[in-house]
Coordinates of C-alpha atoms and ligand atoms in Angstrom, one line a residue:
M1 CA -32.4 -11.0 50.1
H2 CA -31.3 -7.4 50.8
S3 CA -34.5 -6.6 52.7
T4 CA -34.3 -9.9 54.6
I5 CA -30.8 -9.0 55.8
E6 CA -31.8 -5.4 56.6
N7 CA -34.7 -6.8 58.8
L8 CA -32.3 -9.2 60.5
K9 CA -30.0 -6.4 61.3
R10 CA -32.8 -4.2 62.6
E11 CA -34.0 -7.0 64.9
V12 CA -30.5 -7.5 66.3
F13 CA -29.9 -3.7 66.8
A14 CA -33.2 -3.3 68.5
R15 CA -32.6 -6.2 70.8
N16 CA -29.1 -4.8 71.7
A17 CA -29.8 -1.1 71.8
G18 CA -27.0 1.3 72.6
E19 CA -24.2 -1.0 71.6
P20 CA -22.5 0.7 68.6
E21 CA -19.4 -1.5 68.4
F22 CA -21.5 -4.6 68.5
H23 CA -23.8 -3.3 65.8
Q24 CA -20.8 -2.5 63.6
A25 CA -19.4 -6.0 63.9
V26 CA -22.8 -7.6 63.3
A27 CA -23.5 -5.4 60.3
E28 CA -20.1 -6.3 58.7
V29 CA -20.8 -10.0 58.9
L30 CA -24.5 -9.9 58.0
D31 CA -23.9 -7.6 55.0
S32 CA -21.8 -10.5 53.5
L33 CA -24.4 -13.2 53.9
G34 CA -26.7 -12.5 51.0
P35 CA -25.2 -15.1 48.6
V36 CA -24.8 -17.8 51.3
L37 CA -28.4 -17.4 52.5
E38 CA -29.6 -17.6 48.9
R39 CA -27.6 -20.8 48.4
H40 CA -28.8 -22.3 51.7
P41 CA -32.5 -21.4 52.3
E42 CA -32.4 -23.9 55.2
Y43 CA -30.3 -21.4 57.2
L44 CA -33.2 -18.9 57.1
E45 CA -35.7 -21.6 57.9
Q46 CA -33.6 -22.5 61.0
D47 CA -33.4 -18.9 62.2
I48 CA -29.7 -19.4 62.3
V49 CA -28.7 -15.8 62.1
Q50 CA -30.9 -14.8 65.1
R51 CA -29.5 -17.8 67.1
L52 CA -25.9 -16.9 66.1
C53 CA -26.3 -13.3 67.2
E54 CA -27.5 -14.1 70.6
P55 CA -24.7 -15.1 73.0
E56 CA -25.1 -18.4 74.7
R57 CA -24.3 -16.8 78.0
Q58 CA -23.4 -13.3 79.3
I59 CA -21.8 -12.9 82.7
I60 CA -21.4 -9.4 84.3
F61 CA -20.0 -9.2 87.8
R62 CA -18.7 -6.9 90.4
V63 CA -14.9 -6.9 91.0
P64 CA -14.2 -5.3 94.4
W65 CA -10.5 -4.9 95.4
V66 CA -8.4 -2.9 97.8
D67 CA -5.4 -1.0 96.3
S68 CA -2.0 -0.4 97.9
N69 CA -3.3 2.9 99.3
G70 CA -6.0 1.1 101.2
K71 CA -8.7 2.5 98.8
I72 CA -11.6 0.3 97.9
N73 CA -12.1 0.0 94.1
I74 CA -15.2 -1.4 92.3
N75 CA -14.7 -2.5 88.7
R76 CA -17.1 -4.3 86.4
G77 CA -16.1 -7.7 85.0
F78 CA -17.5 -9.4 81.9
R79 CA -17.4 -12.7 80.2
V80 CA -19.5 -13.3 77.1
E81 CA -19.6 -17.0 76.2
Y82 CA -20.8 -16.5 72.7
N83 CA -20.8 -19.8 70.8
S84 CA -19.6 -23.3 71.6
A85 CA -20.6 -25.1 68.4
L86 CA -17.0 -25.9 67.5
G87 CA -15.3 -26.2 70.9
P88 CA -15.0 -24.6 74.3
Y89 CA -15.5 -20.8 74.3
K90 CA -12.1 -19.3 73.5
G91 CA -11.0 -15.7 73.5
G92 CA -9.1 -13.0 75.4
L93 CA -9.7 -10.8 78.3
R94 CA -9.3 -7.0 77.9
F95 CA -8.5 -4.7 80.8
H96 CA -9.1 -1.1 79.6
P97 CA -11.3 1.7 80.9
S98 CA -13.3 1.7 77.7
V99 CA -14.5 -1.9 78.2
N100 CA -18.3 -2.3 78.3
L101 CA -20.8 -4.8 77.1
S102 CA -20.8 -3.5 73.6
I103 CA -17.0 -3.9 73.3
V104 CA -17.0 -7.4 74.8
K105 CA -19.9 -8.5 72.5
F106 CA -18.3 -7.1 69.4
L107 CA -15.0 -8.9 70.2
G108 CA -16.8 -12.1 71.2
F109 CA -18.8 -12.1 68.0
E110 CA -15.7 -11.6 65.8
Q111 CA -14.0 -14.3 67.8
I112 CA -16.6 -16.9 66.7
F113 CA -15.7 -16.6 63.0
K114 CA -12.0 -16.0 63.6
N115 CA -11.7 -19.2 65.6
A116 CA -13.7 -21.1 63.0
L117 CA -11.3 -19.9 60.3
T118 CA -8.3 -21.4 62.1
G119 CA -9.8 -24.8 61.5
L120 CA -9.1 -25.7 65.2
P121 CA -11.7 -26.9 67.6
I122 CA -12.5 -23.7 69.5
G123 CA -15.7 -21.8 70.1
G124 CA -15.9 -18.0 70.6
G125 CA -16.0 -15.9 73.7
K126 CA -14.5 -12.7 75.1
G127 CA -14.2 -10.9 78.5
G128 CA -12.5 -8.3 80.4
S129 CA -13.0 -5.3 82.7
D130 CA -13.1 -1.6 82.8
F131 CA -10.1 -1.8 85.1
D132 CA -7.3 0.6 84.0
P133 CA -3.9 -1.1 84.6
R134 CA -2.0 2.0 83.4
G135 CA 0.2 3.4 86.2
R136 CA -0.7 0.7 88.7
S137 CA 1.9 -1.2 90.7
D138 CA 2.4 -5.0 90.3
R139 CA 0.8 -5.4 93.7
D140 CA -2.4 -3.6 92.5
I141 CA -2.5 -5.6 89.3
M142 CA -2.3 -8.8 91.4
A143 CA -5.0 -7.7 93.8
F144 CA -7.3 -6.9 90.9
C145 CA -6.5 -10.1 89.0
Q146 CA -7.2 -12.2 92.1
S147 CA -10.5 -10.6 92.8
F148 CA -11.5 -10.9 89.1
M149 CA -10.7 -14.6 89.1
V150 CA -12.7 -15.4 92.2
E151 CA -15.8 -14.9 90.1
L152 CA -14.5 -15.9 86.7
S153 CA -13.3 -19.2 88.1
R154 CA -16.9 -20.4 88.4
H155 CA -17.4 -20.1 84.7
I156 CA -14.2 -21.3 83.0
G157 CA -12.4 -24.6 82.6
E158 CA -10.4 -26.6 80.0
Y159 CA -13.6 -28.0 78.5
T160 CA -15.8 -25.0 79.1
D161 CA -14.2 -21.7 78.5
V162 CA -10.5 -20.8 78.0
P163 CA -9.6 -17.2 78.4
A164 CA -6.3 -15.5 77.3
G165 CA -4.9 -12.0 76.9
D166 CA -6.0 -9.0 74.9
I167 CA -5.3 -5.3 75.4
G168 CA -4.0 -4.8 79.0
V169 CA -3.7 -8.5 79.7
G170 CA -0.3 -10.1 79.0
G171 CA 2.0 -12.6 80.6
R172 CA 2.0 -10.9 84.0
E173 CA -1.8 -10.8 84.3
I174 CA -2.2 -14.3 83.0
G175 CA 0.3 -15.4 85.7
Y176 CA -1.7 -13.8 88.6
L177 CA -5.0 -15.1 87.1
F178 CA -3.7 -18.6 86.7
G179 CA -2.2 -18.7 90.2
Q180 CA -5.5 -17.7 91.8
Y181 CA -7.5 -20.2 89.7
K182 CA -5.1 -23.0 90.8
R183 CA -5.5 -21.9 94.4
I184 CA -9.3 -21.9 94.2
Q185 CA -9.7 -25.2 92.4
N186 CA -6.7 -27.0 93.9
R187 CA -6.0 -28.3 90.4
F188 CA -3.1 -27.6 88.1
E189 CA -5.4 -27.3 85.1
A190 CA -2.9 -25.9 82.5
G191 CA -5.5 -25.8 79.7
V192 CA -7.8 -23.3 81.5
L193 CA -5.9 -20.3 80.3
T194 CA -3.5 -19.6 77.4
G195 CA -0.7 -17.1 77.1
K196 CA 1.0 -18.8 80.2
G197 CA 4.7 -18.5 81.1
L198 CA 6.9 -21.1 79.4
S199 CA 7.8 -23.0 82.6
W200 CA 4.2 -23.5 83.7
G201 CA 2.5 -24.7 80.5
G202 CA 2.9 -21.8 78.1
S203 CA 3.8 -22.2 74.4
L204 CA 6.7 -20.8 72.5
V205 CA 5.6 -18.3 69.8
R206 CA 2.4 -17.4 71.7
P207 CA 3.6 -13.8 72.4
E208 CA 4.8 -13.4 68.8
A209 CA 1.9 -15.2 67.2
T210 CA -0.6 -12.5 66.4
G211 CA 2.0 -10.2 64.9
Y212 CA 3.8 -12.9 63.0
G213 CA 0.5 -14.3 61.8
T214 CA -0.5 -10.9 60.5
I215 CA 2.7 -10.7 58.4
F216 CA 2.3 -14.3 57.2
F217 CA -1.3 -13.5 56.0
A218 CA -0.1 -10.2 54.3
R219 CA 2.7 -12.1 52.7
E220 CA 0.2 -14.5 51.2
M221 CA -1.9 -11.5 50.0
F222 CA 1.2 -10.1 48.2
R223 CA 1.9 -13.5 46.8
T224 CA -1.4 -13.4 44.8
R225 CA 0.2 -10.5 42.9
N226 CA 3.6 -12.2 42.6
E227 CA 4.9 -9.6 45.1
S228 CA 6.7 -9.9 48.5
F229 CA 7.6 -7.8 51.5
E230 CA 11.2 -7.4 50.3
G231 CA 12.0 -3.7 50.0
K232 CA 8.5 -2.5 50.9
T233 CA 7.8 0.4 53.2
V234 CA 5.3 -0.4 56.0
S235 CA 3.4 1.6 58.5
V236 CA 2.3 -0.1 61.8
S237 CA 0.1 1.5 64.4
G238 CA 0.3 0.4 68.1
S239 CA 3.3 -0.8 70.1
G240 CA 1.8 -3.7 72.0
N241 CA 2.4 -7.4 71.3
V242 CA 0.7 -7.4 68.0
A243 CA 2.5 -4.3 66.6
I244 CA 5.9 -5.2 67.9
Y245 CA 6.0 -8.7 66.5
A246 CA 4.4 -7.6 63.3
I247 CA 7.3 -5.2 63.0
E248 CA 9.8 -7.9 63.8
K249 CA 8.6 -10.4 61.2
A250 CA 8.1 -7.6 58.5
Q251 CA 11.8 -6.6 59.1
Q252 CA 12.9 -10.3 58.9
L253 CA 11.1 -10.5 55.5
G254 CA 13.1 -7.5 54.2
A255 CA 10.6 -4.6 54.7
K256 CA 11.3 -1.2 56.3
V257 CA 8.8 -0.3 59.0
V258 CA 8.6 3.4 59.6
T259 CA 5.9 4.0 62.2
A260 CA 4.6 2.9 65.6
S261 CA 2.3 4.5 68.1
D262 CA 0.5 4.4 71.5
S263 CA -2.4 6.3 72.9
S264 CA -0.2 9.4 73.5
G265 CA 1.3 9.8 70.0
V266 CA 3.0 8.5 66.8
V267 CA 6.6 8.1 65.9
H268 CA 7.7 8.3 62.3
D269 CA 11.2 6.9 61.9
P270 CA 12.2 7.3 58.2
D271 CA 15.4 5.2 58.8
G272 CA 13.2 2.2 60.0
I273 CA 12.1 1.4 63.5
D274 CA 14.9 0.3 65.9
L275 CA 13.0 -2.7 67.3
E276 CA 15.3 -3.3 70.3
L277 CA 14.7 0.2 71.5
L278 CA 11.0 0.0 70.9
K279 CA 10.8 -3.3 72.9
Q280 CA 12.9 -1.7 75.7
V281 CA 10.6 1.4 75.9
K282 CA 7.2 -0.3 75.5
L283 CA 7.6 -3.9 76.7
T284 CA 10.2 -3.6 79.4
E285 CA 9.8 -0.1 80.8
R286 CA 6.0 0.3 79.9
A287 CA 6.9 3.9 79.1
R288 CA 5.3 6.4 76.6
I289 CA 6.3 6.1 73.0
R290 CA 7.7 9.7 73.1
E291 CA 10.7 8.1 74.9
Y292 CA 11.5 6.2 71.7
A293 CA 11.7 9.5 69.8
D294 CA 13.8 11.2 72.5
R295 CA 16.3 8.4 72.6
R296 CA 16.5 7.5 68.9
S297 CA 17.7 10.2 66.6
S298 CA 16.9 13.7 65.4
R299 CA 15.3 12.3 62.2
V300 CA 12.4 10.7 64.1
E301 CA 9.2 12.8 64.1
F302 CA 6.8 12.7 67.0
H303 CA 3.1 13.5 66.4
E304 CA 0.4 13.8 68.9
T305 CA -2.4 13.3 66.4
L306 CA -2.8 9.6 65.9
S307 CA -4.3 9.8 62.4
D308 CA -1.1 11.5 61.1
L309 CA 0.3 7.9 61.1
W310 CA -1.8 7.1 58.0
R311 CA -0.6 10.1 56.1
V312 CA 2.9 8.6 55.8
P313 CA 3.2 7.2 52.2
V314 CA 3.7 3.4 52.4
D315 CA 3.2 0.2 50.4
V316 CA 1.7 -1.7 53.4
A317 CA -0.5 -0.4 56.3
L318 CA -1.0 -2.5 59.3
P319 CA -3.4 -1.1 61.9
C320 CA -2.4 -3.0 65.1
A321 CA -3.7 -0.8 67.9
T322 CA -7.4 -0.9 68.6
E323 CA -10.9 -0.7 67.1
N324 CA -11.9 2.2 64.8
E325 CA -8.4 3.7 64.8
L326 CA -8.4 4.1 61.0
D327 CA -11.2 6.3 59.6
E328 CA -12.4 7.1 56.1
A329 CA -10.2 10.1 55.6
S330 CA -7.1 8.0 56.7
A331 CA -8.1 5.3 54.3
R332 CA -8.4 7.8 51.5
A333 CA -5.0 9.2 52.3
L334 CA -3.5 5.7 52.2
I335 CA -5.1 5.0 48.8
E336 CA -4.0 8.3 47.4
N337 CA -0.4 7.6 48.5
G338 CA -0.4 4.3 46.7
V339 CA -0.9 1.7 49.4
Q340 CA -1.0 -1.9 48.1
V341 CA -1.9 -4.0 51.1
V342 CA -3.9 -3.1 54.2
A343 CA -4.2 -5.9 56.8
E344 CA -5.9 -5.5 60.1
G345 CA -3.7 -6.8 63.0
A346 CA -6.0 -5.3 65.7
N347 CA -9.7 -6.2 66.1
M348 CA -12.0 -4.0 63.8
P349 CA -9.4 -1.2 63.5
C350 CA -11.0 0.3 60.4
T351 CA -14.3 2.1 60.7
A352 CA -17.1 0.8 58.6
D353 CA -16.6 3.6 56.0
A354 CA -12.8 3.1 55.9
A355 CA -13.2 -0.7 55.4
T356 CA -15.7 -0.1 52.5
L357 CA -13.4 2.3 50.8
L358 CA -10.4 0.0 51.0
R359 CA -12.4 -3.1 50.0
E360 CA -13.8 -1.4 47.0
S361 CA -10.5 0.1 45.8
D362 CA -9.1 -1.9 42.8
S363 CA -5.5 -1.1 43.7
V364 CA -5.7 -2.3 47.4
L365 CA -5.8 -5.8 48.8
F366 CA -7.7 -5.5 52.1
G367 CA -7.4 -8.2 54.8
P368 CA -10.0 -8.1 57.6
A369 CA -9.1 -8.7 61.2
K370 CA -10.9 -12.0 61.8
A371 CA -8.7 -13.6 59.2
V372 CA -5.5 -11.6 59.4
N373 CA -5.1 -11.7 63.2
A374 CA -6.3 -15.3 63.7
G375 CA -2.7 -16.4 64.4
G376 CA -2.9 -15.4 68.1
V377 CA -5.8 -17.5 69.0
A378 CA -4.6 -20.3 66.7
T379 CA -1.4 -20.5 68.7
S380 CA -3.5 -20.5 71.9
A381 CA -5.1 -23.6 70.5
L382 CA -1.7 -25.0 69.9
E383 CA -0.9 -24.2 73.5
M384 CA -4.0 -26.2 74.6
Q385 CA -2.8 -29.1 72.4
Q386 CA 0.5 -29.1 74.2
N387 CA -1.2 -28.9 77.6
A388 CA -3.5 -31.8 76.8
S389 CA -0.6 -34.0 75.7
R390 CA 1.8 -32.7 78.5
D391 CA 4.3 -31.8 75.8
S392 CA 6.2 -28.7 74.7
W393 CA 7.2 -28.0 71.2
S394 CA 10.2 -26.1 69.8
F395 CA 10.0 -22.6 68.5
E396 CA 10.7 -23.7 64.9
Y397 CA 8.0 -26.4 65.0
T398 CA 5.4 -24.1 66.5
E399 CA 6.2 -21.2 64.1
T400 CA 5.9 -23.6 61.2
R401 CA 2.5 -24.8 62.4
L402 CA 1.4 -21.1 62.8
D403 CA 2.6 -20.3 59.3
E404 CA 0.7 -23.3 57.8
I405 CA -2.5 -22.2 59.6
M406 CA -2.2 -18.7 58.3
V407 CA -1.6 -19.9 54.7
S408 CA -4.7 -22.1 55.1
V409 CA -6.8 -19.2 56.6
H410 CA -5.7 -17.1 53.7
D411 CA -6.5 -19.7 51.1
V412 CA -9.9 -20.5 52.6
C413 CA -10.9 -16.8 52.4
R414 CA -9.8 -16.5 48.8
K415 CA -11.4 -19.8 47.7
T416 CA -14.7 -19.0 49.4
A417 CA -14.8 -15.5 47.8
A418 CA -14.1 -17.0 44.4
D419 CA -16.7 -19.6 44.9
Y420 CA -19.2 -16.9 45.6
G421 CA -18.1 -14.9 42.5
S422 CA -16.2 -12.2 44.4
E423 CA -12.6 -13.0 43.6
G424 CA -10.1 -11.2 45.9
D425 CA -12.8 -10.0 48.4
Y426 CA -11.2 -11.2 51.7
V427 CA -14.1 -9.7 53.8
L428 CA -16.7 -11.7 52.0
G429 CA -14.5 -14.8 52.0
A430 CA -13.7 -14.6 55.7
N431 CA -17.3 -13.9 56.7
I432 CA -18.9 -16.7 54.6
A433 CA -16.3 -19.3 55.4
G434 CA -16.4 -18.7 59.1
F435 CA -20.2 -18.4 59.2
T436 CA -20.7 -21.6 57.2
K437 CA -18.5 -23.7 59.4
V438 CA -20.2 -22.5 62.6
V439 CA -23.8 -22.8 61.4
E440 CA -23.3 -26.3 59.9
A441 CA -22.1 -27.4 63.4
M442 CA -25.0 -25.6 65.1
I443 CA -27.6 -27.2 62.8
A444 CA -26.1 -30.6 63.3
Q445 CA -26.3 -30.1 67.1
G446 CA -30.0 -29.1 67.1
V447 CA -31.8 -26.3 68.8
V448 CA -29.7 -25.8 71.9
Ligands
LIG1 N1 -7.2 -11.6 72.1 C1 -6.8 -12.4 71.0 C2 -7.7 -12.3 69.9 O1 -8.3 -11.2 69.7 C3 -6.4 -13.8 71.4 C4 -7.4 -14.6 72.1 C5 -6.9 -16.0 72.5 O2 -5.7 -16.3 72.4 O3 -7.7 -16.7 73.1 O4 -7.9 -13.1 69.1

């Protein structure tokens, strides 16, 4: 079986040359599949792995737009509609200069299994642009979003493909994108995008959902050891939506969160992060994180080296910034400092070597992104439900639904791992549970 999987990987890598992030995401899933392919020889007969690794549709387009200085800008737009076996393609849009086909495909591939794990009827997709929103005026952001949507609007729809936010795409951008879509189609089709504003079809808890869900998942991991967040010290990287709301919920559960970061540096606040100040600096002012250190107290340390964050001794580490932010040396430092739980709030934040080390350490519980951060997209699916029934739910009700979904994602991962003889291996459990659900639906629907 090992050589079959190696051959499958080689085939996918050769077919998608020069896409390292995509290869990394594919390898992580395929390396888990040995036991499931042994149990289900029909999956190999059906060439299901090859079919799954090939996106159903990949769209790349020019995004021309004129900025407020009158300068013409050309960006590249992407939407990879990866798999629709379980429902319409669903997944975020990322606006960041690093965006390329490899990044969008890795995110889209992960999204298939993540969405399957939620138990909700959503397929997998992802998109974005190499547009850099940093330092741009609202007017420039709007001009870009409108041009981006002119092309994207041809490919999306409530029953086809439902984008949302990711890095660089939040409420403001979804607003401009939705407005332009509505204008083009002359339809108030609320279910075409998620992450909308509350008064025009958005859902309560959607902004908090990925961060809260990360903590609900980690809480369940602790529970398997009869432990809780109460009194624990936590390091969080990032300071976007995922990080900020992970900090909020961890604090609500009695933990002390001592770090946050952005691409310019890390703050280590031994007294515990002042969340109101962090929200003010990062969400309201969109300023650099150094501002937090400057305004907070003399005890806060500021480091420019991002990996310093993982040298802080903690019980729980939550990488919530971006892919490959936590490398093998950082994983080793965390283990040596006695970390008990590492849960990935961002998508693929651990390098392959770091993930292997954490997964194989007996003392650490390691939760992979596609399970841990599924709360964001799950709440997007709840937003779609509210749109379809022209309803809006209370904060408490929506948060309870999210909590129940995260408990169920956690339990499915654990049960599946145990069923395949690897108790406590959340990576194996998440990959096999997500994979099985999607491929069963694909086989039932024939060769399409
Ligand atoms: N970008 C988020 C993710 O990585 C959310 C996607 C969505 O809500 O569709 O899952």
